[in-house]
Amino acid sequence: MPLREQTTWLRGDRFHCLQPPTAVGRTWRLVLLGAPGAGKGTQAAMLTAELGMCSLSTGDIFRAAELRATGRTEMAEAHARMMRGELVPDDIVLRLIGERRNCLRCPAGFLLDGFPRTIVQAAAFDGLLAAERLQLDAVIHYQVPIMDLVARLAGRRVCSRCQAPYHVVLRPPRIDGVCDRCGGPVTRRPDDEPEAVHRRLIAYIDAIGAVAAYYCRQDRLLTVPAATTPERVFETTLALLAARGFELPRHEPAASAGPPRAPVGAPVPLLP
Ligand code: AP5
């Protein structure tokens, strides 16, 4: 399945989707929860390749804001907060989500990576979904011990042009500092500096208990142990969805061992 552009999500409802996704079977509406470095982005790429919806990341909106002159002072504030490793204020995040209702109504569904992140956001999102007569299918919570998170973020490198993710030990680019995919510069994300990582982990720990409990009460929470390989985490996620009665796409058995069916950590394109 070709990688889709997410320009509508990144720009807001005034823009039309250039490459609308095609539903694969049912319309999926999923949320991914997890600490910084838990692998939400990695799993989002694998799940969207498998299930056909778009992966929509609030972090990508704030990163894209840096590349575009939006003229909105609130985006400058959001970006500054992100760089420091702080959460962006709820009112800014909720305004952005409200402006992107078209993506939430997409016939192929959606997979939200990094939203909602606070109980205020979760409750407001429920109101938005109710107004649109939509329902979440499941909220998947990836859990990883904190020492593993620190190691993952310390080693993460990202192509600053196409956002392809790398890791200095586990997944280095073929040529040091050069993206395998587009030849762009592979660098450290500014909010992966140790001080910002520390703040991001604290912000996560402060908020996650209430958010997880909120979705647990709705019986939508699926908890996935995620300190293993990306492929194993992906298989566990699909198994838990299947155990909840969701029908998954069928695959013909492969005649021979071929490439993996979903790319690990496919890039999320940002705006030119
Ligand atoms: P966001 O972009 O959402 O960042 P994050 O939540 O901190 O998550 P990361 O992107 O760091 O990690 P990930 O879980 O996606 O892991 P990944 O797959 O990349 O948000 C950035 C900022 O925006 C926030 O700090 C905040 O300021 C703001 N923001 C966004 N949404 C907001 C909201 N709703 N409210 C308020 N503020 C908001 O993997 C990490 C590394 O580990 C990679 O190197 C990868 O290759 C590796 N890896 C992945 N899986 C595995 C595995 N299974 N085994 C080994 N290595 C793995």
Coordinates of C-alpha atoms and ligand atoms in Angstrom, one line a residue:
M1 CA 0.0 0.0 0.0
P2 CA 1.5 3.4 -1.0
L3 CA 2.4 5.8 1.8
R4 CA -0.4 8.4 2.0
E5 CA 0.2 12.1 2.4
Q6 CA -1.4 13.6 5.5
T7 CA -1.6 17.1 4.3
T8 CA -5.2 17.5 5.3
W9 CA -4.5 16.5 8.8
L10 CA -1.4 18.7 9.0
R11 CA -3.1 21.8 7.4
G12 CA -6.7 21.6 8.7
D13 CA -10.1 21.1 7.2
R14 CA -9.7 23.9 4.5
F15 CA -7.5 21.5 2.6
H16 CA -8.6 18.4 0.7
C17 CA -7.0 15.0 1.0
L18 CA -4.8 14.5 -2.1
Q19 CA -4.8 10.7 -1.7
P20 CA -7.8 9.6 0.3
P21 CA -7.3 6.2 1.9
T22 CA -9.3 3.2 0.9
A23 CA -10.9 1.3 3.7
V24 CA -9.5 -2.3 4.1
G25 CA -12.6 -4.1 5.4
R26 CA -14.1 -2.2 8.4
T27 CA -13.7 1.4 9.3
W28 CA -11.2 1.5 12.1
R29 CA -11.2 4.3 14.8
L30 CA -8.3 3.7 17.1
V31 CA -6.2 5.7 19.6
L32 CA -2.6 4.8 20.6
L33 CA -1.4 5.7 24.1
G34 CA 2.1 5.3 25.4
A35 CA 5.1 7.1 26.8
P36 CA 7.6 9.0 24.6
G37 CA 9.6 6.3 22.9
A38 CA 7.0 3.5 23.6
G39 CA 6.8 2.9 19.8
K40 CA 3.5 4.6 19.0
G41 CA 4.8 6.0 15.7
T42 CA 6.5 2.7 14.8
Q43 CA 3.3 0.8 15.5
A44 CA 1.1 3.4 13.8
A45 CA 3.0 2.9 10.6
M46 CA 2.6 -0.9 10.8
L47 CA -1.1 -0.7 11.8
T48 CA -2.0 1.7 9.0
A49 CA -0.3 -0.4 6.4
E50 CA -2.3 -3.4 7.7
L51 CA -5.7 -1.8 8.4
G52 CA -5.9 1.0 5.8
M53 CA -6.7 4.1 7.9
C54 CA -4.5 7.2 8.2
S55 CA -2.2 7.7 11.2
L56 CA -2.8 11.1 12.6
S57 CA -0.3 12.5 15.1
T58 CA -0.7 15.7 17.0
G59 CA 3.1 15.8 17.5
D60 CA 3.4 15.9 13.7
I61 CA 1.1 18.9 13.5
F62 CA 3.3 20.8 16.0
R63 CA 6.5 19.7 14.1
A64 CA 5.0 20.8 10.8
A65 CA 4.1 24.2 12.3
E66 CA 7.8 24.8 12.5
L67 CA 8.3 24.3 8.8
R68 CA 5.3 26.5 7.8
A69 CA 4.7 30.1 8.6
T70 CA 1.2 29.6 10.0
G71 CA 0.9 33.2 11.3
R72 CA -0.8 31.7 14.4
T73 CA 0.9 32.8 17.6
E74 CA -0.6 29.8 19.4
M75 CA 1.3 27.5 17.0
A76 CA 4.5 29.3 18.0
E77 CA 3.7 28.7 21.6
A78 CA 2.8 25.1 21.0
H79 CA 6.1 24.6 19.2
A80 CA 8.1 26.2 21.9
R81 CA 6.4 24.0 24.5
M82 CA 7.1 20.9 22.5
M83 CA 10.8 21.8 22.2
R84 CA 11.0 22.1 26.0
G85 CA 9.3 18.7 26.4
E86 CA 6.2 20.2 27.9
L87 CA 2.6 19.3 26.9
V88 CA 0.9 21.8 24.6
P89 CA -2.1 23.4 26.5
D90 CA -5.4 21.5 26.1
D91 CA -7.2 24.4 24.5
I92 CA -4.7 24.7 21.7
V93 CA -4.7 20.9 21.0
L94 CA -8.5 20.7 21.1
R95 CA -8.9 23.7 18.7
L96 CA -6.6 21.9 16.2
I97 CA -8.5 18.6 16.5
G98 CA -11.8 20.5 16.1
E99 CA -10.5 22.0 12.9
R100 CA -9.8 18.5 11.5
R101 CA -13.2 16.9 11.7
N102 CA -12.9 15.8 8.0
C103 CA -10.1 13.4 9.0
L104 CA -12.2 12.0 11.9
R105 CA -15.1 11.4 9.5
C106 CA -12.9 9.7 6.9
P107 CA -14.5 6.5 5.6
A108 CA -11.3 4.6 6.1
G109 CA -11.3 5.7 9.8
F110 CA -8.3 7.0 11.7
L111 CA -5.6 6.1 14.1
L112 CA -4.7 8.8 16.5
D113 CA -1.1 8.8 17.8
G114 CA -0.5 11.1 20.8
F115 CA -4.0 12.3 21.3
P116 CA -5.8 12.4 23.7
R117 CA -3.1 12.8 26.3
T118 CA -4.9 14.4 29.2
I119 CA -8.3 13.6 30.8
V120 CA -9.6 17.0 29.6
Q121 CA -8.7 16.1 26.0
A122 CA -10.2 12.6 26.4
A123 CA -13.5 14.0 27.7
A124 CA -13.6 16.8 25.0
F125 CA -12.8 14.2 22.3
D126 CA -15.8 12.1 23.4
G127 CA -18.0 15.2 23.0
L128 CA -16.6 15.7 19.5
L129 CA -17.1 12.1 18.5
A130 CA -20.7 12.2 19.9
A131 CA -21.4 15.3 17.8
E132 CA -20.2 13.5 14.7
R133 CA -22.0 10.3 15.7
L134 CA -18.8 8.3 15.7
Q135 CA -17.4 5.8 18.2
L136 CA -13.9 4.7 19.1
D137 CA -13.2 1.0 18.6
A138 CA -10.3 0.7 21.0
V139 CA -7.6 2.5 22.8
I140 CA -4.2 0.7 22.7
H141 CA -1.8 1.4 25.5
Y142 CA 1.8 0.4 24.8
Q143 CA 3.8 -0.2 28.0
V144 CA 7.6 -0.1 28.2
P145 CA 9.9 0.1 31.3
I146 CA 11.3 3.6 31.7
M147 CA 15.0 2.5 31.2
D148 CA 14.1 1.1 27.8
L149 CA 12.4 4.3 26.9
V150 CA 15.4 6.4 27.8
A151 CA 17.7 4.1 25.7
R152 CA 15.3 4.3 22.7
L153 CA 15.0 8.1 22.8
A154 CA 18.8 8.6 23.4
G155 CA 19.5 6.5 20.2
R156 CA 16.7 7.8 18.0
R157 CA 17.6 9.7 14.9
V158 CA 15.1 11.1 12.4
C159 CA 15.4 12.3 8.8
S160 CA 14.7 16.0 9.0
R161 CA 13.3 15.9 5.5
C162 CA 11.0 12.9 5.4
Q163 CA 10.8 11.9 9.1
A164 CA 12.0 8.3 8.5
P165 CA 13.0 7.0 12.0
Y166 CA 16.4 5.5 12.8
H167 CA 18.2 4.3 15.8
V168 CA 22.0 4.6 16.2
V169 CA 22.4 0.9 17.4
L170 CA 19.2 -0.9 16.3
R171 CA 18.5 0.7 13.0
P172 CA 21.3 3.0 11.7
P173 CA 21.1 4.5 8.2
R174 CA 23.4 2.8 5.7
I175 CA 25.5 6.0 5.4
D176 CA 26.1 7.8 8.7
G177 CA 23.8 10.9 8.9
V178 CA 22.1 10.3 5.5
C179 CA 18.6 9.1 5.1
D180 CA 18.4 5.7 3.2
R181 CA 15.0 6.7 1.8
C182 CA 15.4 10.4 0.6
G183 CA 19.1 11.3 1.2
G184 CA 18.1 14.0 3.7
P185 CA 20.0 14.7 6.8
V186 CA 19.5 12.3 9.7
T187 CA 19.6 14.2 13.0
R188 CA 18.4 14.0 16.6
R189 CA 14.9 15.4 17.3
P190 CA 15.4 18.5 19.5
D191 CA 13.0 17.2 22.1
D192 CA 15.1 14.0 22.4
E193 CA 17.8 15.9 24.3
P194 CA 18.1 14.5 27.8
E195 CA 16.5 17.5 29.6
A196 CA 13.4 17.5 27.3
V197 CA 13.1 13.7 27.5
H198 CA 13.0 14.0 31.3
R199 CA 10.2 16.5 31.1
R200 CA 8.2 14.5 28.5
L201 CA 8.4 11.4 30.7
I202 CA 7.2 13.3 33.8
A203 CA 4.3 14.8 31.8
Y204 CA 3.4 11.3 30.6
I205 CA 3.5 9.8 34.1
D206 CA 1.4 12.7 35.5
A207 CA -1.4 12.2 32.9
I208 CA -1.5 8.6 31.8
G209 CA -3.1 7.1 34.9
A210 CA -6.3 9.1 34.6
V211 CA -6.5 8.7 30.8
A212 CA -6.0 4.9 30.9
A213 CA -8.6 4.7 33.7
Y214 CA -11.1 6.8 31.7
Y215 CA -10.9 4.4 28.7
C216 CA -10.8 1.3 31.0
R217 CA -14.2 2.4 32.4
Q218 CA -15.4 2.6 28.8
D219 CA -14.1 -1.0 28.3
R220 CA -12.0 0.2 25.3
L221 CA -8.5 -0.1 26.8
L222 CA -6.2 -2.8 25.4
T223 CA -2.8 -2.9 27.2
V224 CA 0.1 -4.2 25.2
P225 CA 3.5 -5.0 26.7
A226 CA 5.8 -3.3 24.3
A227 CA 9.4 -4.0 25.5
T228 CA 9.9 -6.5 22.8
T229 CA 10.5 -6.3 19.0
P230 CA 8.3 -4.1 16.9
E231 CA 7.0 -7.1 15.0
R232 CA 6.1 -8.9 18.2
V233 CA 4.3 -5.8 19.5
F234 CA 2.4 -5.5 16.3
E235 CA 1.3 -9.2 16.4
T236 CA 0.2 -8.8 20.0
T237 CA -1.9 -5.7 19.1
L238 CA -3.6 -7.5 16.2
A239 CA -4.2 -10.6 18.5
L240 CA -5.9 -8.3 21.1
L241 CA -8.1 -6.6 18.5
A242 CA -9.1 -10.0 17.2
A243 CA -9.8 -11.2 20.7
R244 CA -12.2 -8.3 21.1
G245 CA -14.1 -9.6 18.1
F246 CA -12.8 -7.2 15.5
E247 CA -12.5 -8.7 12.1
L248 CA -8.9 -8.4 10.7
P249 CA -7.9 -8.4 7.0
R250 CA -7.2 -11.9 5.8
H251 CA -3.8 -12.7 4.2
E252 CA -3.1 -15.5 1.7
P253 CA -0.3 -17.7 3.1
A254 CA 3.0 -16.7 1.5
A255 CA 4.4 -19.2 -0.9
S256 CA 7.9 -18.4 0.3
A257 CA 9.5 -16.2 2.9
G258 CA 9.2 -12.7 1.5
P259 CA 9.6 -9.2 2.9
P260 CA 7.6 -8.2 6.0
R261 CA 4.0 -7.3 5.1
A262 CA 4.1 -3.9 6.8
P263 CA 7.1 -1.5 6.9
V264 CA 8.6 -0.8 10.3
G265 CA 8.6 2.9 11.0
A266 CA 7.5 4.2 7.6
P267 CA 8.0 7.9 7.5
V268 CA 5.2 10.4 8.1
P269 CA 5.6 13.1 5.4
L270 CA 5.7 16.7 6.7
L271 CA 4.8 19.7 4.6
P272 CA 7.3 20.9 2.0
Ligands
AP5_1 P1 4.9 13.1 19.9 O1 5.5 13.4 18.5 O2 3.6 12.5 20.0 O3 6.0 12.4 20.7 P2 6.0 11.4 21.9 O4 4.6 11.0 22.5 O5 6.9 11.9 22.9 O6 6.4 10.1 21.3 P3 7.6 9.8 20.4 O7 7.4 10.2 19.0 O8 8.9 10.3 21.0 O9 7.8 8.2 20.5 P4 6.9 7.1 19.9 O10 6.1 6.4 21.0 O11 6.1 7.5 18.7 O12 8.0 6.1 19.6 P5 8.7 5.8 18.2 O13 7.9 4.8 17.4 O14 9.2 7.0 17.5 O15 4.7 14.5 20.6 C1 5.7 15.4 20.7 C2 5.3 16.6 21.6 O16 4.2 17.3 21.0 C3 4.9 16.3 23.0 O17 6.0 16.2 23.8 C4 4.1 17.5 23.3 O18 4.9 18.6 23.6 C5 3.3 17.8 22.0 N1 2.0 17.1 21.9 C6 1.7 16.1 21.0 N2 0.4 15.7 21.2 C7 0.0 16.4 22.3 C8 -1.3 16.4 23.0 N3 -2.3 15.6 22.6 N4 -1.4 17.2 24.1 C9 -0.4 18.0 24.5 N5 0.8 18.1 23.8 C10 1.0 17.3 22.8 O19 10.0 5.0 18.7 C11 11.1 5.6 19.4 C12 12.4 4.9 19.1 O20 12.4 3.6 19.6 C13 12.8 4.9 17.6 O21 14.2 5.0 17.4 C14 12.3 3.5 17.2 O22 13.0 3.0 16.1 C15 12.6 2.7 18.5 N6 11.6 1.6 18.7 C16 10.3 1.6 18.4 N7 9.7 0.4 18.8 C17 10.7 -0.3 19.3 C18 10.8 -1.7 19.8 N8 9.7 -2.4 19.9 N9 12.0 -2.1 20.2 C19 13.1 -1.3 20.1 N10 13.1 -0.1 19.6 C20 11.9 0.4 19.2

